[in-house]
XYZ file of C-alpha atoms in Angstrom:
719
model
C 0.000 0.000 0.000
C 2.636 2.524 0.973
C 4.737 1.519 -2.018
C 1.872 2.393 -4.328
C 1.648 5.777 -2.702
C 5.326 6.554 -3.187
C 5.184 5.528 -6.825
C 2.155 7.701 -7.389
C 3.774 10.900 -6.182
C 6.931 10.669 -8.273
C 6.966 11.757 -11.901
C 10.152 10.056 -12.978
C 12.678 7.425 -11.946
C 15.415 9.037 -9.902
C 18.613 7.939 -8.180
C 19.367 7.477 -4.472
C 22.521 6.616 -2.581
C 21.604 3.726 -0.281
C 24.539 3.723 2.062
C 24.573 5.626 5.311
C 26.205 8.478 3.420
C 24.241 11.231 1.716
C 25.086 13.308 -1.341
C 27.415 16.269 -0.928
C 27.216 19.673 -2.512
C 30.648 20.496 -3.897
C 32.189 23.785 -2.825
C 35.972 23.841 -2.322
C 35.798 27.005 -0.208
C 33.513 25.581 2.492
C 32.857 22.262 4.240
C 30.959 19.730 2.215
C 27.235 20.051 2.850
C 24.543 17.426 2.251
C 22.455 17.850 -0.884
C 19.163 19.384 0.169
C 16.974 17.314 -2.173
C 18.937 14.294 -3.435
C 17.480 12.333 -6.314
C 15.444 9.294 -5.298
C 15.463 5.859 -6.868
C 12.070 4.530 -5.877
C 12.866 0.844 -5.793
C 16.133 1.309 -3.943
C 14.562 3.709 -1.452
C 11.805 1.252 -0.604
C 14.315 -1.562 -0.195
C 16.380 0.598 2.144
C 13.265 1.528 4.129
C 12.320 -2.128 4.490
C 15.819 -2.995 5.680
C 15.731 -0.237 8.296
C 12.236 -1.212 9.413
C 13.209 -4.849 9.870
C 16.305 -3.885 11.849
C 14.750 -1.229 14.084
C 11.227 -2.638 14.507
C 12.070 -6.339 14.473
C 10.863 -7.281 17.963
C 7.743 -5.150 17.656
C 7.031 -6.618 14.226
C 7.225 -10.198 15.507
C 5.150 -9.512 18.624
C 2.505 -7.558 16.741
C 2.148 -10.316 14.163
C 1.068 -12.630 16.992
C -1.401 -10.080 18.327
C -3.275 -9.193 15.151
C -4.115 -12.804 14.319
C -5.792 -13.278 17.704
C -9.437 -12.677 16.831
C -11.296 -15.148 19.031
C -10.250 -13.925 22.484
C -10.372 -10.143 22.823
C -8.611 -10.071 26.200
C -5.744 -12.168 24.899
C -5.553 -9.881 21.873
C -5.193 -6.866 24.178
C -2.472 -8.592 26.207
C -0.496 -9.525 23.104
C -0.818 -6.006 21.754
C 0.451 -4.590 25.040
C 3.511 -6.832 24.763
C 4.052 -5.607 21.198
C 3.775 -1.978 22.274
C 6.315 -2.609 25.019
C 8.765 -3.617 22.292
C 7.845 -0.480 20.354
C 8.534 1.727 23.368
C 11.846 -0.015 24.015
C 12.954 0.709 20.438
C 12.941 4.445 21.135
C 11.855 5.304 17.595
C 9.720 7.995 19.150
C 9.200 9.455 22.597
C 5.607 9.804 23.832
C 5.157 13.457 24.679
C 1.723 14.803 25.569
C -1.970 14.188 25.147
C -4.261 16.837 23.758
C -5.637 18.798 26.703
C -4.363 19.020 30.252
C -4.100 22.808 30.067
C -5.998 25.643 31.701
C -8.814 27.056 29.568
C -11.727 29.483 29.598
C -14.829 29.134 27.431
C -18.427 30.039 26.722
C -19.093 26.491 25.486
C -20.941 24.318 27.985
C -18.954 21.282 29.158
C -19.431 17.962 27.372
C -22.001 19.204 24.876
C -19.602 17.948 22.219
C -18.937 14.201 22.154
C -15.889 13.350 24.257
C -15.405 9.774 23.043
C -11.721 8.892 22.769
C -11.697 7.780 19.124
C -12.836 8.971 15.705
C -13.817 12.475 14.589
C -17.041 13.028 16.504
C -15.358 15.226 19.113
C -14.804 17.725 16.271
C -18.492 17.815 15.286
C -19.905 21.024 16.700
C -23.613 20.876 15.861
C -24.501 19.811 19.420
C -22.388 22.386 21.253
C -24.299 24.769 23.511
C -22.711 28.217 23.718
C -23.476 30.832 26.347
C -23.397 34.573 25.761
C -20.564 35.016 28.259
C -17.773 33.011 29.834
C -19.050 30.193 32.028
C -17.778 30.343 35.581
C -15.735 27.537 37.056
C -18.488 26.900 39.609
C -21.209 26.552 36.987
C -18.986 24.418 34.789
C -18.281 22.040 37.665
C -22.004 21.706 38.422
C -22.818 20.784 34.829
C -19.930 18.326 34.617
C -21.155 16.615 37.770
C -24.619 16.246 36.266
C -23.082 14.895 33.055
C -21.328 12.181 35.069
C -24.582 11.306 36.831
C -26.535 11.106 33.591
C -23.772 9.060 32.004
C -23.957 6.533 34.834
C -27.737 6.378 34.398
C -27.444 5.675 30.650
C -29.298 8.820 29.672
C -29.293 10.223 26.133
C -27.252 13.192 25.017
C -30.416 15.114 24.196
C -31.459 14.847 27.857
C -28.155 16.305 28.998
C -28.418 19.125 26.461
C -31.896 19.963 27.757
C -30.522 20.075 31.295
C -27.683 22.393 30.202
C -30.069 24.840 28.544
C -32.199 24.988 31.669
C -29.187 25.356 33.942
C -27.626 28.165 31.935
C -30.789 30.212 31.484
C -31.640 29.860 35.181
C -28.164 31.063 36.183
C -28.048 34.342 34.301
C -26.799 33.205 30.899
C -28.383 33.477 27.483
C -27.734 30.878 24.790
C -26.438 31.992 21.416
C -26.684 30.237 18.068
C -23.154 30.954 16.870
C -19.795 29.455 17.814
C -16.479 31.216 17.185
C -13.175 29.399 17.660
C -9.532 29.862 16.731
C -7.518 27.709 14.341
C -3.827 27.513 13.453
C -3.602 25.657 10.139
C -5.667 25.807 6.952
C -7.177 22.687 5.404
C -5.046 21.450 2.515
C -7.944 19.540 0.971
C -11.730 19.382 1.331
C -11.832 15.745 0.262
C -12.790 13.820 3.405
C -11.659 10.541 1.900
C -8.173 11.598 0.809
C -6.648 12.788 4.072
C -5.795 11.636 7.561
C -4.442 15.020 8.665
C -6.329 16.701 11.471
C -5.943 20.145 9.871
C -8.225 18.819 7.121
C -10.552 16.447 8.944
C -11.407 18.883 11.758
C -13.004 21.157 9.185
C -14.478 18.574 6.826
C -16.180 16.547 9.578
C -18.778 19.314 9.947
C -19.788 19.036 6.279
C -20.999 15.432 6.170
C -22.817 12.955 8.389
C -21.859 9.386 9.246
C -24.004 6.282 9.486
C -23.889 6.480 13.283
C -22.675 9.216 15.612
C -21.769 9.626 19.276
C -23.964 12.037 21.214
C -22.868 14.298 24.066
C -23.105 11.418 26.566
C -21.024 9.261 24.209
C -23.878 6.984 23.206
C -23.638 5.656 19.654
C -26.801 6.937 17.981
C -28.396 6.732 14.515
C -27.373 9.433 12.038
C -27.685 8.797 8.290
C -28.612 5.228 9.182
C -31.827 4.944 11.155
C -31.044 1.346 12.160
C -28.626 -1.505 11.570
C -28.345 -5.292 11.923
C -25.365 -7.514 12.704
C -25.210 -11.123 11.536
C -24.832 -13.879 14.116
C -21.298 -14.644 12.950
C -20.287 -10.981 13.354
C -19.149 -10.692 9.747
C -21.966 -8.706 8.156
C -23.267 -5.259 9.142
C -26.380 -4.014 7.359
C -27.349 -0.332 7.646
C -30.762 1.036 6.726
C -30.624 4.658 5.570
C -33.182 7.324 6.331
C -35.606 8.400 3.624
C -35.200 11.782 1.955
C -31.460 12.318 2.441
C -29.925 14.785 0.008
C -26.656 16.251 -1.194
C -26.280 19.999 -1.726
C -23.492 22.213 -3.041
C -21.775 24.995 -1.100
C -24.619 27.366 -2.010
C -27.248 24.988 -0.662
C -28.604 23.843 -4.020
C -29.604 20.185 -4.230
C -27.250 18.183 -6.443
C -28.419 14.611 -5.781
C -30.296 12.253 -3.499
C -28.068 10.472 -1.004
C -28.194 6.748 -1.722
C -26.524 3.637 -0.385
C -24.406 3.579 -3.544
C -22.683 6.750 -2.284
C -21.116 4.729 0.527
C -19.698 2.314 -2.036
C -18.383 5.237 -4.089
C -16.872 6.830 -1.000
C -15.167 3.638 0.086
C -13.679 3.012 -3.353
C -12.457 6.596 -3.633
C -10.857 6.325 -0.191
C -8.935 3.244 -1.332
C -7.986 4.866 -4.645
C -6.851 8.171 -3.132
C -4.290 6.536 -0.808
C -4.434 9.502 1.533
C -3.307 7.509 4.550
C -6.735 6.086 5.406
C -6.686 2.880 3.409
C -4.483 0.956 5.835
C -7.192 1.302 8.501
C -9.587 -0.969 6.616
C -7.071 -3.444 5.235
C -7.649 -6.721 7.011
C -10.969 -5.372 8.314
C -13.276 -5.055 5.308
C -13.300 -8.064 3.008
C -10.882 -7.749 0.075
C -9.877 -4.158 0.886
C -6.245 -5.285 1.031
C -6.593 -7.174 -2.221
C -8.127 -4.151 -3.942
C -5.207 -1.979 -2.835
C -2.800 -4.621 -4.133
C -4.600 -4.779 -7.461
C -5.783 -8.367 -7.056
C -9.495 -7.698 -6.451
C -12.134 -5.523 -8.075
C -14.454 -3.195 -6.205
C -17.252 -5.703 -6.824
C -15.296 -8.167 -4.678
C -14.767 -5.701 -1.814
C -17.041 -6.067 1.207
C -19.190 -2.973 0.731
C -22.449 -3.283 -1.212
C -25.556 -1.236 -1.872
C -28.338 -3.801 -2.039
C -30.887 -1.070 -2.781
C -31.049 2.732 -2.535
C -31.437 2.652 1.244
C -29.372 -0.359 2.333
C -25.598 -0.578 2.596
C -23.879 -3.787 3.691
C -20.319 -4.221 4.970
C -18.710 -7.661 5.076
C -15.660 -8.121 7.290
C -12.713 -10.469 6.924
C -13.312 -11.726 10.454
C -15.330 -10.555 13.460
C -14.183 -7.143 14.706
C -15.888 -6.238 17.992
C -14.782 -2.630 17.543
C -16.179 -2.203 14.008
C -19.016 0.146 14.976
C -16.527 2.447 16.703
C -14.804 2.921 13.329
C -17.851 4.541 11.758
C -17.176 7.951 13.285
C -13.990 8.294 11.251
C -13.878 9.559 7.668
C -12.916 6.173 6.204
C -16.644 5.364 6.057
C -17.870 8.761 4.849
C -20.303 8.766 1.931
C -19.503 10.602 -1.316
C -21.945 11.660 -4.009
C -20.897 9.584 -7.000
C -22.536 11.911 -9.517
C -21.039 15.075 -8.000
C -17.593 13.470 -7.808
C -17.758 12.493 -11.465
C -18.902 16.009 -12.378
C -15.606 17.238 -10.898
C -13.572 14.931 -13.121
C -13.384 12.101 -10.606
C -12.687 8.563 -11.760
C -12.330 5.217 -10.011
C -9.890 2.334 -9.896
C -6.992 2.346 -12.342
C -8.433 5.468 -13.992
C -8.120 7.577 -10.828
C -5.497 10.306 -11.103
C -5.506 13.161 -8.608
C -3.177 15.135 -10.890
C -5.346 14.754 -13.987
C -6.309 17.894 -15.854
C -9.904 18.726 -15.038
C -9.953 16.871 -11.713
C -11.085 19.373 -9.084
C -12.894 17.292 -6.467
C -12.007 18.571 -2.982
C -9.731 21.333 -4.281
C -11.899 24.026 -2.700
C -14.965 24.118 -0.485
C -17.010 24.590 -3.661
C -15.771 21.295 -5.086
C -17.495 18.949 -2.626
C -21.112 18.034 -1.958
C -22.572 18.387 1.528
C -24.866 16.067 3.488
C -23.989 17.260 6.994
C -25.242 20.020 9.270
C -23.116 22.769 7.699
C -21.946 24.184 4.390
C -18.722 26.155 4.068
C -20.069 29.460 2.787
C -16.894 31.520 3.114
C -13.212 30.669 3.280
C -10.154 32.912 3.211
C -6.836 31.180 3.849
C -5.059 32.235 7.033
C -8.051 34.375 7.917
C -11.493 32.847 8.394
C -13.668 29.821 7.668
C -17.447 30.164 7.951
C -19.746 27.147 8.327
C -23.443 27.954 7.799
C -26.439 25.794 8.621
C -27.442 23.367 5.874
C -31.186 23.864 5.487
C -31.418 20.499 3.696
C -29.821 18.582 6.566
C -32.061 15.770 7.803
C -31.808 16.974 11.424
C -31.614 20.727 10.815
C -34.025 21.440 13.676
C -31.922 19.418 16.111
C -28.649 21.342 15.903
C -27.689 23.859 18.576
C -25.670 26.385 16.549
C -26.523 27.829 13.142
C -23.132 29.277 12.294
C -19.561 28.329 13.160
C -16.682 30.679 12.406
C -13.014 29.782 12.586
C -10.583 32.666 13.173
C -6.928 32.217 12.174
C -4.110 32.513 14.713
C -0.539 32.167 13.421
C 0.904 31.879 16.929
C 3.178 34.892 16.568
C 1.446 36.698 19.456
C 1.541 34.430 22.491
C -1.577 35.940 24.079
C -3.689 36.402 20.933
C -6.170 33.604 21.683
C -6.734 34.924 25.194
C -7.057 38.494 23.919
C -9.559 37.357 21.283
C -11.692 35.688 23.953
C -11.686 38.764 26.123
C -12.614 41.019 23.186
C -15.416 38.691 22.063
C -13.830 37.494 18.816
C -13.788 33.825 19.847
C -15.709 31.878 22.479
C -12.913 30.057 24.267
C -9.223 29.233 24.361
C -6.582 27.276 26.155
C -4.238 29.308 28.312
C -0.581 29.203 27.338
C 2.155 30.046 29.811
C 2.037 33.653 28.557
C -1.735 34.108 28.621
C -1.958 32.342 31.969
C 0.059 35.123 33.516
C -2.229 37.704 31.940
C -5.377 35.936 33.155
C -4.053 35.883 36.705
C -3.481 39.626 36.778
C -7.198 40.196 37.302
C -10.126 37.974 38.289
C -10.476 36.053 35.017
C -8.425 33.053 36.061
C -10.001 32.562 39.469
C -13.527 33.043 38.144
C -13.524 31.101 34.900
C -10.605 28.712 34.545
C -10.883 24.948 34.228
C -8.501 22.177 33.235
C -9.210 20.754 29.781
C -9.485 16.980 30.108
C -6.662 15.190 28.252
C -7.959 12.985 25.468
C -6.490 9.955 23.725
C -4.515 11.845 21.074
C -0.838 11.017 21.504
C 1.706 13.613 20.414
C 5.193 12.180 20.133
C 8.765 13.229 19.334
C 9.779 11.338 16.200
C 13.333 10.251 15.393
C 14.245 10.298 11.694
C 15.828 6.915 11.029
C 16.937 7.665 7.475
C 17.421 11.422 6.996
C 17.427 12.163 3.271
C 16.207 15.757 2.806
C 18.065 18.670 4.372
C 15.579 21.382 3.411
C 11.803 21.553 3.187
C 10.082 19.372 0.594
C 8.263 22.328 -1.018
C 11.125 24.843 -0.871
C 14.787 23.875 -0.764
C 15.669 27.311 0.600
C 13.466 26.803 3.668
C 14.692 25.303 6.958
C 18.075 24.382 5.503
C 20.109 22.168 7.817
C 23.305 23.784 9.117
C 25.033 20.390 9.265
C 28.056 19.454 7.220
C 28.050 16.270 5.195
C 30.142 14.518 7.837
C 27.794 15.624 10.617
C 24.808 14.445 8.576
C 26.336 11.010 8.019
C 27.207 10.622 11.694
C 23.688 11.584 12.766
C 22.084 9.013 10.445
C 24.293 6.300 11.908
C 23.453 7.426 15.441
C 19.685 7.555 14.962
C 19.778 3.965 13.714
C 21.199 2.895 17.075
C 18.622 1.916 19.692
C 20.768 3.046 22.611
C 21.274 6.477 21.069
C 17.529 6.867 20.621
C 16.884 5.792 24.195
C 19.490 8.290 25.373
C 17.595 11.082 23.629
C 14.298 9.913 25.119
C 15.652 9.528 28.646
C 17.621 12.763 28.447
C 14.650 15.078 27.960
C 13.151 16.727 31.029
C 9.602 16.706 29.705
C 8.131 18.564 32.667
C 10.260 21.629 31.952
C 9.774 21.151 28.218
C 5.961 21.033 28.491
C 5.868 23.888 30.988
C 6.863 26.259 28.199
C 3.467 25.602 26.624
C 1.013 25.139 29.491
C 2.830 26.697 32.446
C 4.612 25.094 35.378
C 1.470 24.321 37.386
C 0.088 21.847 34.838
C 3.336 20.759 33.208
C 2.848 17.108 34.200
C -0.900 16.765 33.665
C -0.835 16.049 29.929
C 2.400 14.032 29.873
C 1.978 10.572 28.364
C 4.338 7.632 28.578
C 3.031 5.288 25.895
C 1.529 5.541 22.438
C -1.732 3.834 23.376
C -3.047 5.188 26.699
C -2.493 2.604 29.418
C -6.167 2.592 30.398
C -7.498 2.572 26.824
C -8.685 -1.022 27.264
C -8.706 -3.612 30.050
C -9.038 -7.378 30.165
C -12.529 -8.759 30.612
C -11.299 -12.232 31.556
C -8.186 -13.902 32.938
C -5.450 -14.383 30.351
C -2.103 -16.183 30.377
C 0.555 -15.036 27.913
C 4.246 -15.628 27.426
C 6.658 -13.001 28.713
C 10.260 -13.901 27.935
C 9.554 -17.607 28.118
C 7.509 -17.447 31.316
C 3.765 -18.111 31.339
C 2.323 -15.020 33.002
C -1.267 -14.691 34.159
C -3.153 -11.397 34.105
C -6.564 -11.293 35.745
C -9.750 -9.719 34.454
C -9.659 -5.962 34.993
C -5.930 -5.670 34.292
C -5.224 -2.579 32.226
C -3.344 -2.603 28.940
C -0.593 -0.439 30.435
C 0.052 -2.865 33.280
C 0.845 -5.637 30.810
C 3.046 -3.310 28.803
C 4.996 -2.455 31.949
C 5.396 -6.121 32.872
C 7.117 -6.800 29.547
C 9.336 -3.710 29.838
C 10.378 -4.692 33.362
C 11.147 -8.221 32.200
C 13.365 -6.772 29.467
C 15.206 -4.556 31.944
C 14.581 -1.292 30.100
C 14.368 1.605 32.542
C 11.180 3.359 31.520
C 7.836 3.584 33.290
C 4.716 3.463 31.142
C 2.360 2.487 33.973
C 2.397 3.860 37.495
C 0.041 2.236 40.058
C 0.089 5.482 42.049
C -1.031 7.678 39.158
C -4.531 9.137 38.926
C -4.933 9.247 42.699
C -4.058 5.591 43.094
C -6.207 4.235 40.262
C -3.084 3.736 38.160
C -2.323 5.168 34.755
C 0.104 6.121 32.039
C -0.352 9.887 32.136
C 0.414 12.768 34.468
C 4.073 11.982 35.205
C 7.392 11.616 33.391
C 8.280 7.947 33.288
C 11.174 8.360 30.843
C 13.432 11.176 32.020
C 16.483 10.138 34.001
C 19.811 11.770 33.196
C 21.838 8.880 34.634
C 19.948 6.329 32.553
C 20.369 8.556 29.501
C 24.138 8.709 30.016
C 24.328 4.936 30.417
C 22.405 4.381 27.184
C 24.605 6.904 25.387
C 27.753 5.074 26.495
C 26.350 1.884 24.970
C 25.622 3.795 21.768
C 29.127 5.277 21.722
C 30.622 1.791 21.996
C 28.446 0.537 19.138
C 29.270 3.510 16.924
C 32.987 3.107 17.608
C 32.776 -0.308 15.954
C 31.595 1.528 12.826
C 34.538 3.901 13.015
C 32.484 6.751 14.449
C 34.019 8.433 17.503
C 31.656 10.390 19.736
C 32.739 12.729 22.530
C 32.110 16.231 23.808
C 34.798 17.384 21.365
C 33.247 15.430 18.503
C 29.504 15.322 19.234
C 26.542 14.095 17.241
C 24.540 17.011 15.820
C 20.778 16.664 15.468
C 18.335 19.137 13.921
C 15.090 20.193 15.598
C 12.861 22.511 13.510
C 10.593 24.921 15.383
C 8.406 27.958 14.772
C 10.652 30.918 15.560
C 7.717 33.314 15.075
C 6.180 31.919 18.270
C 7.644 32.822 21.641
C 6.058 29.744 23.190
C 7.552 27.325 20.658
C 10.899 29.106 20.728
C 11.030 28.620 24.485
C 9.992 24.998 24.101
C 12.719 24.318 21.520
C 15.320 25.911 23.767
C 14.145 23.789 26.690
C 14.674 20.694 24.533
C 18.165 21.767 23.523
C 19.233 22.640 27.052
C 17.913 19.418 28.556
C 19.471 17.096 25.958
C 22.844 18.815 25.952
C 22.945 18.896 29.761
C 21.848 15.281 30.230
C 24.228 13.956 27.572
C 27.109 16.193 28.659
C 27.574 17.914 25.326
C 28.106 14.695 23.391
C 24.902 15.470 21.503
C 24.294 18.994 20.223
C 20.841 20.142 19.146
C 20.687 22.528 16.189
C 17.558 24.651 16.517
C 16.427 25.309 12.944
C 13.919 28.133 13.041
C 10.941 28.319 10.705
C 9.825 31.836 9.870
C 6.153 30.931 10.243
C 3.742 28.126 11.091
C 3.382 26.868 7.513
C 7.125 26.550 7.016
C 7.272 24.475 10.187
C 4.417 22.255 9.009
C 6.169 21.557 5.707
C 9.258 20.272 7.488
C 7.326 17.194 8.574
C 3.567 17.303 9.091
C 2.700 17.841 5.426
C 5.204 15.439 3.916
C 4.016 12.678 1.612
C 6.896 10.223 2.040
C 9.617 9.493 4.557
C 12.478 10.857 2.468
C 10.885 14.335 2.607
C 11.160 14.535 6.417
C 13.435 17.521 7.037
C 14.561 16.906 10.606
C 16.293 14.535 12.971
C 13.762 15.131 15.768
C 10.216 16.362 15.178
C 7.714 17.357 17.845
C 4.723 18.692 15.922
C 2.729 15.570 15.071
C 0.856 12.735 16.732
C -2.038 10.334 16.324
C -5.569 10.119 17.643
C -7.347 6.739 17.619
C -9.927 6.049 14.948
C -11.706 3.251 16.811
C -11.769 1.504 20.179
C -8.966 -1.030 19.787
C -5.199 -0.662 20.416
C -4.566 -1.565 16.790
C -5.842 1.914 15.927
C -2.501 3.160 17.253
C -0.212 0.249 16.494
C -1.312 -0.190 12.889
C 0.173 3.237 12.160
C 3.686 1.860 12.719
C 3.114 -1.673 11.440
C 4.442 -2.397 7.959
C 2.789 0.053 5.575
C 1.582 2.205 8.491
C 0.834 5.869 7.888
C 3.121 7.253 10.603
C 6.266 5.528 9.338
C 6.876 8.487 7.043
C 7.420 10.560 10.200
C 10.334 8.236 10.989
C 11.956 8.891 7.623
C 11.037 5.595 5.973
C 8.529 4.493 3.329
C-alpha cells in the first residue's frame, strides 16, 4: 500500500545513494554540505526503508504479528498487543510526549455538549455544542460536569443532557447563542474527506458530512444517516438502513443529488484509490480491501455493497468487535458519485488526482454536503465560515446555526486569550504567557478549568533515514546547518537503539511542556506510551508468554500494566504504567516515566561503543549534531525548543548537540514534517509537531500506524 503511494507521487525514476552516506554539494571554499533534495530511486529507497524497518522494529514486528491474528479472544488480543507496544517503546523510535488537553482554559461552550469519546472524529463535530453569551464560571462548569457524570452513569441520552444544560444556563443568568467562534492555526489542505488523515483537514471537513452512526454528548452511539442496523450472528456482516429523503447539496445549498446507499460504495472506493493515509485502517478489516489496494481484487469483490437505494452492507474479513466504533472516522464517509464524477473524478486504475480537469475537494465549492453545515466563506489564514445546511435531515436538532473559525498564526503568544476577552472567539486554552495575563485580574479565578486530556498522543519522532536537508516544497526553507560529515554521523546514530533511548531519557519533559502550558500543569498532559495505558482492560483472565515465562493477568488488568510487565522483564528503565497515578487508580499519564539523566548517560555510552565499531568516535569534542525545527515566530515554541536543547545537551554532557532550525512561520514548520508525503521528505532529525488520535476503540488503531505500511512511518523517515 505505501509503495503504491510513493510511486504515485513521483513523476520520474530518480537515483538514491543507499549507504549511510548522503550526497554532498561540492564547494571547495567551504565544508561539504549534504544535498538538500537528493534524487530518489524509488525501488532502492523502498528496499532501504524495508531494511531499516526490519532492523529497528524487528521485535515489535514479531510480537505484533502474533497479536493481530488473535481474533477469538479479545482479552488475549489486548495482552499480546500490550507486549508488542512494550517492544515499540523499548525501540525508542519515538518518545511519547503529551496528550491533547491538560491545560488551563476558559470558554463560553458548555462542558461535554460535544462528544468526548476517545476515538474517531465526533469530538470535532460542533452541531450539538451549547454556547453561552458570556464566559461560564468555574463553579457553573463544575455543576454541569457533575450532572453529566450522573446522567452518564444512568445511561441517559445526550439530548437529555443538552436539555438540562439549557435549563441550567438560562436559570443562572446566561443566554444561549446560536453561533460558535473558535480559533484555528492551520488551513485545510484539501476538502476531500476521503483523501486525508491530517487533522488540519478532517477537523473542518467533519462538519460538512454525516456518518451512518454518531456519538452524542453522553457518548452513546446513535443513529445518524442510518436509522437502524443489523449484525449477523457470525459478526461478519453489518447491514445499515438509511433514512428516507437524504440529500446532497453544493456549497450554495442547491440540491445536487439524493443520497443513496451507492454513495457509501463510491466513497469507500475513492478512499482506497486516493491513498491519503486512510486505506491501511480498513485493510484486514473489510473483506478484500487489502486485495483491492494490491490490485488483485475488483471493487465488486470488496465487502461494501448497496443492495438497494437505502441499504448498505459491509462484510468483514473476520469478526471485529470494535467495528461500529470505526464509523465515526472519515474512512466510512459517503460521497456523491454523480457530484464526484462532475468534478472529473474517476475510479480504480483510472483515478489520477493530478489529472487535468480533476477538481474534487480542491476548494470548499468542489465537494457536496450532506452534513449540518456548508462552508459558505473561506479565506486562507483568515477565516472559515460554516453555515447551517437547510437540507440537513436533522436541521431542527442542531444547537448552533453558524460556526466561524478565526486564524491565529501563533506569533502573538496571548492572541487567543485576547480574542476571547474582546469577544472574537468563544474560548481558548491558556498558554504560559496568557496564563500570567489571566491571573493579573479575576479572570483566572472566576472562569478557569482544566481541559481533560484525550487519547490523542503527540510524540517526538526520530528520523531513522534522513534524506532531505531542506523543506520538501522549498529547498531554501529550513536548511540544515550540518556538514556532510555531521549528517552522516547523525544518520548512523539515529539507527542505534541506545542512542535513541538516550535522547528519550535525556529530555526533562516537565520543563519542556511547561513552556506551553505553564509550570502548574506541566505534568498533567504528559503521556508515557503511544496507546493510553487505560485505553482497554481485560474482561477475563489471560495467560501469555513473557520472555519464556507463562504469566497470568486477571480480568480488569489494564493494557498499560501488561506493557509495563514486559518492559520490566526486558530490563529497560522506563515507566509506562504507574500504580500510584490518577490518585491511586493507576495510569500512564500525568508523570514523566522516561526522564532520568543517569539512565540517559548509560544508554549513550552503549551507543558510543556501538558507533565506535563503525569507526564513528563520539565525545564532547566530537559530538553528534541533530536538527530540531521549530516555529521561531512563536515565543512559546521558541522557548519549548530551547528547553529541549538545554535538557538534551545537559543530560548527555555535550556529546549530543541540538541545532535549533527556526521556521519563519507556522506553515514553514508544518512543511518540514507534518505535510510530507513520504519518509524521504522529512526535514529533521527530531520532530515534535505531530501525533495520532485513535480512529476506533482497539489498540490496533494506534499500532497499525507503525506496522508495515503504516501511515506514521513516514514521520520516521522511511517508506
